[in-house]
Coordinates of C-alpha atoms in Angstrom, one line a residue:
Chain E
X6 CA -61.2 -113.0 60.2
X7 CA -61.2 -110.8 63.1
X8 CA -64.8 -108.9 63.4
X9 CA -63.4 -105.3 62.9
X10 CA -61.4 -105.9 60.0
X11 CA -64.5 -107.9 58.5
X12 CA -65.9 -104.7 58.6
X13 CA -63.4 -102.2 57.2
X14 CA -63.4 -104.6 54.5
X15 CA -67.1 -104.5 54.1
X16 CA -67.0 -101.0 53.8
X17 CA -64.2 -100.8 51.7
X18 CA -66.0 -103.8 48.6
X19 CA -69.2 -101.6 49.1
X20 CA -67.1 -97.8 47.9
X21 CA -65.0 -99.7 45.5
X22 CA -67.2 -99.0 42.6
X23 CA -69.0 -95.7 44.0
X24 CA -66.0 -94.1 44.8
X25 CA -63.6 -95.4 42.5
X26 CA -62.4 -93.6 39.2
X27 CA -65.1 -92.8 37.3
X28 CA -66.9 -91.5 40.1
X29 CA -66.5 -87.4 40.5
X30 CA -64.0 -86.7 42.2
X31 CA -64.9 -84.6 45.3
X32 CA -67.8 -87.0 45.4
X33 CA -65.9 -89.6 45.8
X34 CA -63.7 -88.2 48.3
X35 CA -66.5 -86.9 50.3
X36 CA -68.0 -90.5 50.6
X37 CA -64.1 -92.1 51.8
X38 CA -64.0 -88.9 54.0
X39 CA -67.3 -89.7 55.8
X40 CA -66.7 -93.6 55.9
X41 CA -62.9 -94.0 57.0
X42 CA -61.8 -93.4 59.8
X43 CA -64.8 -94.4 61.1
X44 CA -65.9 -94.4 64.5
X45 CA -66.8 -97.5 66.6
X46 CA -68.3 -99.0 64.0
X47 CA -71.0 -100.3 67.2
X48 CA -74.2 -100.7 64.4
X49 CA -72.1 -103.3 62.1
X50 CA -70.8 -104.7 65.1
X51 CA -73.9 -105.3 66.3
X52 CA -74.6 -106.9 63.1
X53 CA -72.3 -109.3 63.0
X54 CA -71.9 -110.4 66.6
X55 CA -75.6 -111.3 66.0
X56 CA -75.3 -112.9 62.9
X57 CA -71.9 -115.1 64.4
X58 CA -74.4 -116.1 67.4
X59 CA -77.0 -117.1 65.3
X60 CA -74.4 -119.6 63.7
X61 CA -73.4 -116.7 60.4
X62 CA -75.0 -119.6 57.8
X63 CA -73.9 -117.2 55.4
X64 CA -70.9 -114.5 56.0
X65 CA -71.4 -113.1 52.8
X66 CA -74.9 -111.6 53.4
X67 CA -73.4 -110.8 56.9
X68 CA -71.5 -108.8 55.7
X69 CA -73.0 -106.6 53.5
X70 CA -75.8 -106.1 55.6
X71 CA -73.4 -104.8 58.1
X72 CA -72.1 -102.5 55.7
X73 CA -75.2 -101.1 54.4
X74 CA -76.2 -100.0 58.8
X75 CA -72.7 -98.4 59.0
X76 CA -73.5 -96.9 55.5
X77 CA -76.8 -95.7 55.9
X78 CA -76.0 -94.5 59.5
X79 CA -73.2 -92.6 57.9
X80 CA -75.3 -91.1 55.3
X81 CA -77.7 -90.0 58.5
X82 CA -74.5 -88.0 60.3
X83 CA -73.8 -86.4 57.4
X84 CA -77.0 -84.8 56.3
X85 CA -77.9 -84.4 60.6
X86 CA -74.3 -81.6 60.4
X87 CA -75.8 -80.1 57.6
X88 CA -76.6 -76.3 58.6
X89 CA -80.6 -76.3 58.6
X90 CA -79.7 -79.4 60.9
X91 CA -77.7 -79.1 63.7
X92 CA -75.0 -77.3 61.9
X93 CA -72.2 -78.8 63.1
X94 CA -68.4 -78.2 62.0
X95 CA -66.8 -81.1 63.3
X96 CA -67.3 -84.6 63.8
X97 CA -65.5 -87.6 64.6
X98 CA -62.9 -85.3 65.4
X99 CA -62.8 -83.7 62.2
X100 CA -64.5 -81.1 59.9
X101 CA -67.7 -82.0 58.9
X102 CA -68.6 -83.2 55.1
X103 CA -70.5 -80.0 54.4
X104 CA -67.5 -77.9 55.8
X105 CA -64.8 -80.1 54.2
X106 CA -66.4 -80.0 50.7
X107 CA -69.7 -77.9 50.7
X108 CA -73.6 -78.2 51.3
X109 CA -74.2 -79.5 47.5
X110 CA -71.7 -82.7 48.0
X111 CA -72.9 -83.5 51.6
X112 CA -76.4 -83.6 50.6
X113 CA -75.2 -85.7 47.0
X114 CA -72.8 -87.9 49.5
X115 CA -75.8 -88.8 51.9
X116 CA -77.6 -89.6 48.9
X117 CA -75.2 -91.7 47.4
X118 CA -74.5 -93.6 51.2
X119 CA -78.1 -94.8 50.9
X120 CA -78.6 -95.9 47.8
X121 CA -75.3 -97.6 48.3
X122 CA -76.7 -99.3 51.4
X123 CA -79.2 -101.1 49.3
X124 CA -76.8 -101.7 46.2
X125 CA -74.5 -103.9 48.9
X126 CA -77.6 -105.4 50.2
X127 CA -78.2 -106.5 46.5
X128 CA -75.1 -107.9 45.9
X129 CA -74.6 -109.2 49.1
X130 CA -77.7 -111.7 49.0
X131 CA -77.7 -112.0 44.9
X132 CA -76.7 -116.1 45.5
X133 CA -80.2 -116.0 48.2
X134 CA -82.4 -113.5 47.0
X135 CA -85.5 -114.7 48.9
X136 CA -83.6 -112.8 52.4
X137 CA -83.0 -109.5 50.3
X138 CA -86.4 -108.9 50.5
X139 CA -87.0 -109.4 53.9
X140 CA -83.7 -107.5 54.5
X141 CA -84.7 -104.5 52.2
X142 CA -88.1 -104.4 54.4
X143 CA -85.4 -104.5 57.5
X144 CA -83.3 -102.0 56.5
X145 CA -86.2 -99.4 54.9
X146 CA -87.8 -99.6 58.4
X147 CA -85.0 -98.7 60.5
X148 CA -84.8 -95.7 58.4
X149 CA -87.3 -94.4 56.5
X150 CA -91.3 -93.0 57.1
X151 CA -93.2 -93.4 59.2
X152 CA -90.7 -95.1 62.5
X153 CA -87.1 -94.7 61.6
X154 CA -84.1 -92.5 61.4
X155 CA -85.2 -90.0 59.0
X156 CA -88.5 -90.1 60.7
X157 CA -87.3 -89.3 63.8
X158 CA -85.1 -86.6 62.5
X159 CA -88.7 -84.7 60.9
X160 CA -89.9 -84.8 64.4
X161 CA -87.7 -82.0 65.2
X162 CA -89.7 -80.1 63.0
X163 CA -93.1 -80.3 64.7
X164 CA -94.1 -77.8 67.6
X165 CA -95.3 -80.9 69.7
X166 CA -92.9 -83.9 69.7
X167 CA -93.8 -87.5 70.8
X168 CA -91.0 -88.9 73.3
X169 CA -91.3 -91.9 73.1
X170 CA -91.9 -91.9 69.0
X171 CA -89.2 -89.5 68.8
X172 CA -86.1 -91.8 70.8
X173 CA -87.3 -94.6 69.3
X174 CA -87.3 -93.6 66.0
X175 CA -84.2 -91.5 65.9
X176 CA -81.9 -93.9 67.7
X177 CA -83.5 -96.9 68.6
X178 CA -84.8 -98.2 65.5
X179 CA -81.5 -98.4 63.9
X180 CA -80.1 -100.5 66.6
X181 CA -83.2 -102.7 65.9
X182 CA -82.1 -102.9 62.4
X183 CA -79.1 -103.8 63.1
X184 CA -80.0 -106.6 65.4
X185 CA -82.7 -107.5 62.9
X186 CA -80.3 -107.8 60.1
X187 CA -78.2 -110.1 62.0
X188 CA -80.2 -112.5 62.7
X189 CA -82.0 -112.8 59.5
X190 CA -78.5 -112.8 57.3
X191 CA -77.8 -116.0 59.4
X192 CA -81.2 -117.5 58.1
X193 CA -83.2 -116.9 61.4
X194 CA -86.5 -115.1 62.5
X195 CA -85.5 -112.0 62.7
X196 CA -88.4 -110.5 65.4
X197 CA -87.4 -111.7 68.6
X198 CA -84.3 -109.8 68.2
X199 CA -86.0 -106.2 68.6
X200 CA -86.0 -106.3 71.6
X201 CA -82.5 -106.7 72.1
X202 CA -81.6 -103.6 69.4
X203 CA -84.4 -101.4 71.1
X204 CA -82.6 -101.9 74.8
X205 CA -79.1 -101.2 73.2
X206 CA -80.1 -98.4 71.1
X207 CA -82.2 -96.9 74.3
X208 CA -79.0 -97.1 76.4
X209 CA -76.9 -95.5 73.4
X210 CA -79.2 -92.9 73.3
X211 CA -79.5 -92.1 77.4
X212 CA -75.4 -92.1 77.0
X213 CA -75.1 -90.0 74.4
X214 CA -77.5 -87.3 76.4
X215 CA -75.2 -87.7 79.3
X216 CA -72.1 -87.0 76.8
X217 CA -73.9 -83.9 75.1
X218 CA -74.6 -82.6 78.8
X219 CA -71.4 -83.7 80.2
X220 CA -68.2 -84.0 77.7
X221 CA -65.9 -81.7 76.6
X222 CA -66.2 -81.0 72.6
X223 CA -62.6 -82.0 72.2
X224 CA -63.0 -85.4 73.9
X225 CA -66.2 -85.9 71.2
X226 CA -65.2 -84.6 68.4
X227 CA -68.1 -82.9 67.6
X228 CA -70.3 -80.0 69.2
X229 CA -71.8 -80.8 73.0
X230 CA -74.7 -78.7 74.2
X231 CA -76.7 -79.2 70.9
X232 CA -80.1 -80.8 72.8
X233 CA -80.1 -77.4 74.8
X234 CA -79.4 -75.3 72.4
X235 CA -82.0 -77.2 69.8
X236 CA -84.8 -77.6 73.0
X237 CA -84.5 -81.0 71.8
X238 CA -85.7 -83.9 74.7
X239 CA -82.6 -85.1 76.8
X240 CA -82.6 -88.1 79.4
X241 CA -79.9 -86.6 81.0
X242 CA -81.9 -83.2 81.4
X243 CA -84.9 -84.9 82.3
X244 CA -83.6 -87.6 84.9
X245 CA -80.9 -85.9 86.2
X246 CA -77.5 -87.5 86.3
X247 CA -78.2 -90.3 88.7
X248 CA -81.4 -90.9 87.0
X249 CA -79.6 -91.4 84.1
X250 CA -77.4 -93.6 84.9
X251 CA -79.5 -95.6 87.0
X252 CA -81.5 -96.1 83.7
X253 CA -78.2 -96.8 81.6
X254 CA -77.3 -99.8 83.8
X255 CA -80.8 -100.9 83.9
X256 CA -81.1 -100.7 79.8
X257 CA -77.4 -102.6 79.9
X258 CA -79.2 -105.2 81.9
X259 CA -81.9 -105.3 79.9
X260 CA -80.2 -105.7 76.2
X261 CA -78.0 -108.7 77.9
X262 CA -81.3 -110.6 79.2
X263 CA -83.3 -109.8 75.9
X264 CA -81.4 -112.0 73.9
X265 CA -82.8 -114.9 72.0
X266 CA -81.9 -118.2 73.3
X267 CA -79.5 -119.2 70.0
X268 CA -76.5 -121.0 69.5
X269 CA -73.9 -118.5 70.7
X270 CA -76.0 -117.0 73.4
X271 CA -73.2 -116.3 76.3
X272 CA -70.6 -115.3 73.8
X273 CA -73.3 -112.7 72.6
X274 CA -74.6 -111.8 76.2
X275 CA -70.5 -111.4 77.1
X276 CA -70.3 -108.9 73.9
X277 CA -73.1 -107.0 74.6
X278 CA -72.0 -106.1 78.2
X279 CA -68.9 -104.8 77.1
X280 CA -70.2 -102.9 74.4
X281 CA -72.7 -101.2 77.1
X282 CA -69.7 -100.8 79.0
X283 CA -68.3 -98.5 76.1
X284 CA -71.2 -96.3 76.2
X285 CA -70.7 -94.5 79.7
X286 CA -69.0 -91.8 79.0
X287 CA -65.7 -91.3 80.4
X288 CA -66.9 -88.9 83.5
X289 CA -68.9 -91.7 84.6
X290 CA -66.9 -95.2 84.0
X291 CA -66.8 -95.7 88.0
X292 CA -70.6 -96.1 87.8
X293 CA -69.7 -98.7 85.4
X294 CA -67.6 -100.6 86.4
Chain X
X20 CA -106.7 -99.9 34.0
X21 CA -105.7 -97.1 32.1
X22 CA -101.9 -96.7 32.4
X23 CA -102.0 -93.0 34.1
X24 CA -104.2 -94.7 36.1
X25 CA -101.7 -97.6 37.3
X26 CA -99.1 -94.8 37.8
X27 CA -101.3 -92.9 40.5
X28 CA -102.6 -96.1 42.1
X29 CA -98.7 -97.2 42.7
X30 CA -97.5 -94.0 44.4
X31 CA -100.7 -93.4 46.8
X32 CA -99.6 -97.4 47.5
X33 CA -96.3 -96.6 47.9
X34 CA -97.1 -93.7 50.7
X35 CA -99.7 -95.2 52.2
X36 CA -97.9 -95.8 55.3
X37 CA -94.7 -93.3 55.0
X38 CA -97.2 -90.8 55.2
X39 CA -99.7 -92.0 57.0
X40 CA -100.7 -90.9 60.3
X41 CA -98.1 -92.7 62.6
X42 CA -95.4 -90.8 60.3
X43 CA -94.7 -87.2 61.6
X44 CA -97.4 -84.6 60.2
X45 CA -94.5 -82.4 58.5
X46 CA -92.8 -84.5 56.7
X47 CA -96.0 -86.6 55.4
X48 CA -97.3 -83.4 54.5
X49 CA -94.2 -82.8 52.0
X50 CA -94.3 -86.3 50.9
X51 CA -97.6 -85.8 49.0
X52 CA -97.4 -82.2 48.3
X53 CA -93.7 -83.4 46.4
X54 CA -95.7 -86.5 44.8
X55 CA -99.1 -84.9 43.8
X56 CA -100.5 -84.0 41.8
X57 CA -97.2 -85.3 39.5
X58 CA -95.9 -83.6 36.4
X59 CA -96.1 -86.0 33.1
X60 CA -94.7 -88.8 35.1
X61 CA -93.3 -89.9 31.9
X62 CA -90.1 -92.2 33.9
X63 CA -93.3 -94.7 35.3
X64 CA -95.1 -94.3 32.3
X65 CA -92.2 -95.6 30.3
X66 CA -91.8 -98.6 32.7
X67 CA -95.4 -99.4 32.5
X68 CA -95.4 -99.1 28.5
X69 CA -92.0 -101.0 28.4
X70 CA -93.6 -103.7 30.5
X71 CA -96.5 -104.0 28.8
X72 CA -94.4 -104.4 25.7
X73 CA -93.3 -107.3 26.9
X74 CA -96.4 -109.2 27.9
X75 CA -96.9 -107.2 31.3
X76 CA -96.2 -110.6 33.1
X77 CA -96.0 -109.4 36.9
X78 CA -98.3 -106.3 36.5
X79 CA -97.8 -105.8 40.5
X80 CA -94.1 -105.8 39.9
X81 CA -94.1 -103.4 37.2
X82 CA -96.3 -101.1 39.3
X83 CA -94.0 -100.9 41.7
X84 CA -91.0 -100.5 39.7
X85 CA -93.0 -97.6 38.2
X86 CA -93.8 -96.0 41.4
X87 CA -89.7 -96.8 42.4
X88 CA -88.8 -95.0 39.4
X89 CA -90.9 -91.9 40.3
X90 CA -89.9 -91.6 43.7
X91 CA -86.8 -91.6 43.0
X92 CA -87.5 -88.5 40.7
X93 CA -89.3 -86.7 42.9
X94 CA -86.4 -87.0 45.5
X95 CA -84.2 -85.5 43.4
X96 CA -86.0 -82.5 42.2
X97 CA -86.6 -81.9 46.1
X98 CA -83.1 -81.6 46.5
X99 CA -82.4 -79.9 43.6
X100 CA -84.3 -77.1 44.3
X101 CA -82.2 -76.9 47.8
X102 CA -80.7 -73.3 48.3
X103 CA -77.5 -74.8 48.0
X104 CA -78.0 -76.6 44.3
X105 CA -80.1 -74.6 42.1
X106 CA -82.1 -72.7 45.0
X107 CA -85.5 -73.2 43.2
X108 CA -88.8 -71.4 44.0
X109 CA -91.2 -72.6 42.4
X110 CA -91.7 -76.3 40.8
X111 CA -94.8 -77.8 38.6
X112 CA -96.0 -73.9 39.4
X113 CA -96.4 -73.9 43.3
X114 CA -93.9 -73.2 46.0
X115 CA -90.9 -76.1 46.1
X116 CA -90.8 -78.3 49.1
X117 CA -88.2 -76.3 50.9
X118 CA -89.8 -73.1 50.4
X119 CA -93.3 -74.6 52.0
X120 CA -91.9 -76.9 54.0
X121 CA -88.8 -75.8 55.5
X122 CA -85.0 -77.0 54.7
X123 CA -84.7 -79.5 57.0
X124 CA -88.2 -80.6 56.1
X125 CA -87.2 -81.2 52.2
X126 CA -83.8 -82.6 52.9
X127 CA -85.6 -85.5 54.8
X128 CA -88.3 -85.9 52.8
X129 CA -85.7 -86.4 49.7
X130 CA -84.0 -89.3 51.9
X131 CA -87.4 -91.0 52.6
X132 CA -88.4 -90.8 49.4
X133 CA -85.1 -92.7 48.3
X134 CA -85.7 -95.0 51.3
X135 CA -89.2 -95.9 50.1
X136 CA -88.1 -96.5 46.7
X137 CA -86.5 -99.8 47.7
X138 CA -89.0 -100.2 50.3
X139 CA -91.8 -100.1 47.3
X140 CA -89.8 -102.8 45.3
X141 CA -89.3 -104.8 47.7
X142 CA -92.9 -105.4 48.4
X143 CA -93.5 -105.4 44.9
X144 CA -91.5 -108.4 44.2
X145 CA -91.8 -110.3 47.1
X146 CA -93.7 -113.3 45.5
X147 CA -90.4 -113.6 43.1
X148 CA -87.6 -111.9 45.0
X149 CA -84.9 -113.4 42.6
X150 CA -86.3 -109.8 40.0
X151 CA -85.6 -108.5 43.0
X152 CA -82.3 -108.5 43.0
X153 CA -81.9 -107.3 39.3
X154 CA -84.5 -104.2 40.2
X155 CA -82.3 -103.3 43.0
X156 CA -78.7 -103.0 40.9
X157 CA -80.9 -101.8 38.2
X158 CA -82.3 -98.6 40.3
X159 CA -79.1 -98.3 42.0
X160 CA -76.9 -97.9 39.4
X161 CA -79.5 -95.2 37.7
X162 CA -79.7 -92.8 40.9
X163 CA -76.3 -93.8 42.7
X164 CA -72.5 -93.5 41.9
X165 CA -70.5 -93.7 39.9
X166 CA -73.3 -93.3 37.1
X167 CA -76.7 -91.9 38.5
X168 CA -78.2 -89.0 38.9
X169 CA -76.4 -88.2 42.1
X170 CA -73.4 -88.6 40.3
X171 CA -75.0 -86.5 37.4
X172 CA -75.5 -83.5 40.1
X173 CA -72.0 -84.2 41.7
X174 CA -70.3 -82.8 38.1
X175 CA -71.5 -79.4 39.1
X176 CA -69.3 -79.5 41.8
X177 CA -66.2 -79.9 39.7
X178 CA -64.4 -77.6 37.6
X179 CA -64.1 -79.6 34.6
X180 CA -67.4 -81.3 33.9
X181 CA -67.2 -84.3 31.6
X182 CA -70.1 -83.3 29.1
X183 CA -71.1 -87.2 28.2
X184 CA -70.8 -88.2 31.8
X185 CA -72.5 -85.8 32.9
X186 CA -75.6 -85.5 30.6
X187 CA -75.5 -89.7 30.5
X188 CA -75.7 -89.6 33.8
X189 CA -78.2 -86.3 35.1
X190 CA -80.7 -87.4 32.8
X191 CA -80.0 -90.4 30.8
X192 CA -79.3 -92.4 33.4
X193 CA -82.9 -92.8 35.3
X194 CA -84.6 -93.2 31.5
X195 CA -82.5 -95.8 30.7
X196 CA -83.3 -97.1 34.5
X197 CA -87.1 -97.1 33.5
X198 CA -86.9 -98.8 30.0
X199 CA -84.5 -101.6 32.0
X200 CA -87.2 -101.7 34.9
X201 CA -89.6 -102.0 32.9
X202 CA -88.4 -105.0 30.6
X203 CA -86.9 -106.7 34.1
X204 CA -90.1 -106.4 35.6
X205 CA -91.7 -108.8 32.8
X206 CA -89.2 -111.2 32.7
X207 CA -87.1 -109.9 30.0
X208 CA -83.2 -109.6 30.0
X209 CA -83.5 -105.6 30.4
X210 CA -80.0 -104.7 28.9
X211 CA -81.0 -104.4 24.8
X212 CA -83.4 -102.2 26.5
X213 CA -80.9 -99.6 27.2
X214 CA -80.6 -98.2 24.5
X215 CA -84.1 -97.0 23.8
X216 CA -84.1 -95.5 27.5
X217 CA -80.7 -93.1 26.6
X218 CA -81.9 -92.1 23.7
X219 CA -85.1 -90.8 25.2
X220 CA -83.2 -89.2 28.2
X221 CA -81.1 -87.3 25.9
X222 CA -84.0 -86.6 23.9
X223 CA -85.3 -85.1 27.0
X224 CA -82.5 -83.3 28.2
X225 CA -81.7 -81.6 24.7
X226 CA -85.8 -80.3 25.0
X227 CA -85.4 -79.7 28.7
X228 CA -82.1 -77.1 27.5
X229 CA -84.4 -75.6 24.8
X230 CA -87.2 -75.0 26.9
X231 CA -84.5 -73.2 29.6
X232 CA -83.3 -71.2 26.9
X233 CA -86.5 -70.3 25.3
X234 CA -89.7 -70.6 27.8
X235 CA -91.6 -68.4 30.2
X236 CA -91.3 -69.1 34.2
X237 CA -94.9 -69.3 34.1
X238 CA -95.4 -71.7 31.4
X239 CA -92.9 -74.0 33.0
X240 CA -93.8 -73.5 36.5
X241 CA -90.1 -73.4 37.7
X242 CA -87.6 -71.1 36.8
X243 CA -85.4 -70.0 33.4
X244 CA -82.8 -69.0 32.5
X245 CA -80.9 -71.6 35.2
X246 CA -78.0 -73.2 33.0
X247 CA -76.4 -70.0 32.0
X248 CA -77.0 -68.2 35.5
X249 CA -74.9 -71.8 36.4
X250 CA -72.5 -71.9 34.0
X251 CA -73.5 -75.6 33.3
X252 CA -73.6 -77.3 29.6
X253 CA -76.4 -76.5 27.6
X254 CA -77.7 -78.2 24.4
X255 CA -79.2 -75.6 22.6
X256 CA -76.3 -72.8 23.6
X257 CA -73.8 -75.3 22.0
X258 CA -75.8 -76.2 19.2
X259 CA -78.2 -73.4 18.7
X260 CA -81.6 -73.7 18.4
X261 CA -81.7 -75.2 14.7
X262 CA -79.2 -77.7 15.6
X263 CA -80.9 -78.5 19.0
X264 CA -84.4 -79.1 17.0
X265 CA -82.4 -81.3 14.3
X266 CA -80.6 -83.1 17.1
X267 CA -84.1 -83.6 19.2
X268 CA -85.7 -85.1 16.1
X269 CA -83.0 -87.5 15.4
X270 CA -83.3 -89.0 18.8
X271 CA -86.9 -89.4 18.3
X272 CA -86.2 -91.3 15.4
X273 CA -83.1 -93.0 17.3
X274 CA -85.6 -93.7 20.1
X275 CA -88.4 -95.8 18.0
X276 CA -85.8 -97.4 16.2
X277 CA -84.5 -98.9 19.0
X278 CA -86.5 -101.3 20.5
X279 CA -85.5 -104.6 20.5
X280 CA -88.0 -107.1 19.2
X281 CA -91.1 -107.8 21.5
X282 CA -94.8 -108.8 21.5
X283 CA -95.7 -105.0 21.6
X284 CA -93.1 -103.5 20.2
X285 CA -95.5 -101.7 17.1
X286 CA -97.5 -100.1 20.2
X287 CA -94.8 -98.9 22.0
X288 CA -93.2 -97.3 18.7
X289 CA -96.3 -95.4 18.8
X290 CA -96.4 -94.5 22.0
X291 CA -92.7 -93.4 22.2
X292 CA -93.2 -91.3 19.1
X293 CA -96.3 -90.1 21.0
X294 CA -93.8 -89.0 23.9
X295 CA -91.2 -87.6 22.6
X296 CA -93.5 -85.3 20.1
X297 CA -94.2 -83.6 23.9
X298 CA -91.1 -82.8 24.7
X299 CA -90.9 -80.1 21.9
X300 CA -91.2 -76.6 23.9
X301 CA -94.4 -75.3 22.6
X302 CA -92.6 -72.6 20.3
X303 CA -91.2 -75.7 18.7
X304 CA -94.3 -77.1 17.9
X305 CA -94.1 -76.3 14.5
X306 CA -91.0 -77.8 13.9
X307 CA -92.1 -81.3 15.7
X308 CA -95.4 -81.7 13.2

């Protein structure tokens, strides 16, 4: 099966139950609404094309694992538009949850997302439940206290905040979990392939800076200007342009070189660049090229 | 050790490292303020007791489901309390964790308390990860949707609310999630344990509705008065308060009668009677003699 529609599907076994009938009803809507359509679904695909390189022993667990990134980055996006966050109204081109179906369900539907996440992960190793635990301790990492996503969200809140702590936590260690996952749904070590997650979510993050400063809100889909207006740490802002991109190619670089020598190595290396390719924003693709 | 004991020893485990000092000072801060000191912590109590009921045979497993059980908890009264739910105060008689902490402050600390939930089990059971598998749907399926207490909260969204769904799944649900962890956690197929865990979560929501109706902000540390200022279903409104007391006492009743046969099951009678004797609002005490 193609690698996209593996995905949707994912996605789509993992709300069956959550967001099916017996579910509340704007709940449930509010979870479909933040999942589908979704964006490019880079985290999962991350996921996967890992898992496929490292041989996918078993698609199953692939799978879910990719679902529960996508899932628990969704759950992240919605409760980040929230208005104590960065109070966004749109996203992905459309209103966000909060404004679509109010603050109580956004909060509930990030909830649900997470929990969800680790549900799928459940079912999705129940026939090898010795890798659940290793991708519960994965996943938890990428996301929770003290060095992942929510983590790096709190840092916002402090007067002082740690750069380096701060990108790596907010971005980059989800990128590491999904590389992480990858590998170790496919029955491999999981470690070596930080390195590879930390480069690609490093260069997300630098790109995304350069959209915030750069991009129109209509070509996003959600508010630009946010780091500026938060006095929240931007590449962009603090490298200039050039600097920037300088470091965006370099990280591209990087990420393609970092991977683990495996059985589908080049094919990897050859997915990777491309993806890196998608993160320049559109004002800059002939530096890419 | 002495159980309370157990109970205390599992969380300050549990947040060693979430909020520990790599983890940003805020939101480790509003970890342990939200955790300690606890209220009765009756959810991990019941676990532990349930467990121990059944021969205790992974104590380090049951710990953990305890302290799982209790996180989760104390996640949702954080976002409970959220301006946008029931815009709380005051909890367990100090400030909640939005009003010393901040919004954004609570709302994360809420998701890394989910997040370390799982994290906590899964170290828990890592010497027999196949539990782990049947802790993970069994948590999930108590806090998530389309049954948990995050579908519980989601009702109040909707116009009609579905008074069993609801009430089975606000309160009920994470009860019957402790007397299944805790059985699970020993070895023992958890679902004749369900029972016993729904009636005590009703037992505990039909005293929580009397005690709304009928207590002092200052004795309960949080405020009164919340389900009619909501409009939401209330126990002792629809009953009244004779018919609430009656109701409450049956479910005691209901409660020690139903657990299944065990090595401790005489002990845990006792205890559960024990229990539900405090839920009784103290101007019920009378009646519960």
């Amino acid at each position: 099966m193609q690698q996209a529609k593996r995905v949707e599907m994912a996605l789509e076994m993992a709300l069956a139950e959550a967001a099916g009938p017996r579910s509340p009803p704007l709940l449930a809507a509010a979870l479909r609404y933040a999942l589908f359509p979704g964006g490019h679904r880079i985290r999962p695909q991350i996921v996967l094309s890992v898992a496929r390189a490292c041989g996918d022993a078993n698609p199953e667990g692939a799978d879910a694992a990719a679902a529960a990134i996508e899932l628990l980055h969704s759950a992240s996006l919605i409760h980040d538009d929230l208005p104590a966050f960065d109070d966004a109204g749109t996203r992905r081109g459309k209103p966000s949850v909060h404004v679509q179906f109010g603050e109580p369900i956004a909060v509930l539907a990030g909830d649900a997302l997470i929990i969800l996440a680790y549900e799928t992960l459940g079912r999705g190793f129940a026939t090898d439940p010795r890798q659940l635990g290793q991708l519960v301790s994965i996943v938890s990492r990428a996301v929770g206290a003290p060095g992942g996503i929510v983590a790096g969200q709190a840092w916002e809140s402090e007067t002082a905040i740690p750069l380096v702590d701060y990108q790596r936590a907010k971005t980059g260690a989800l990128f590491a979990g999904a590389t992480l996952a990858g590998a170790a749904a496919a029955g491999w070590d999981p470690e070596p392939w930080r390195a590879l997650g930390e480069a690609i979510g490093e260069a997300y993050q630098v790109a995304d800076d350069l959209r915030d400063l750069l991009c129109s809100a209509e070509e996003l889909g959600k508010p630009v200007g946010q780091d500026e207006r938060r006095a929240r740490p931007n590449a962009a802002t603090q490298l200039g342009i050039g600097g920037a991109k300088t470091r965006l190619t370099a990280l591209a670089d990087l990420a393609a070189d970092s991977i683990p020598a495996c059985p589908g190595a080049e094919e990897l290396r050859a997915v990777i660049r491309a993806q890196t390719r998608q993160l320049f924003p559109s004002q800059l693709a002939q530096f890419a090229a």
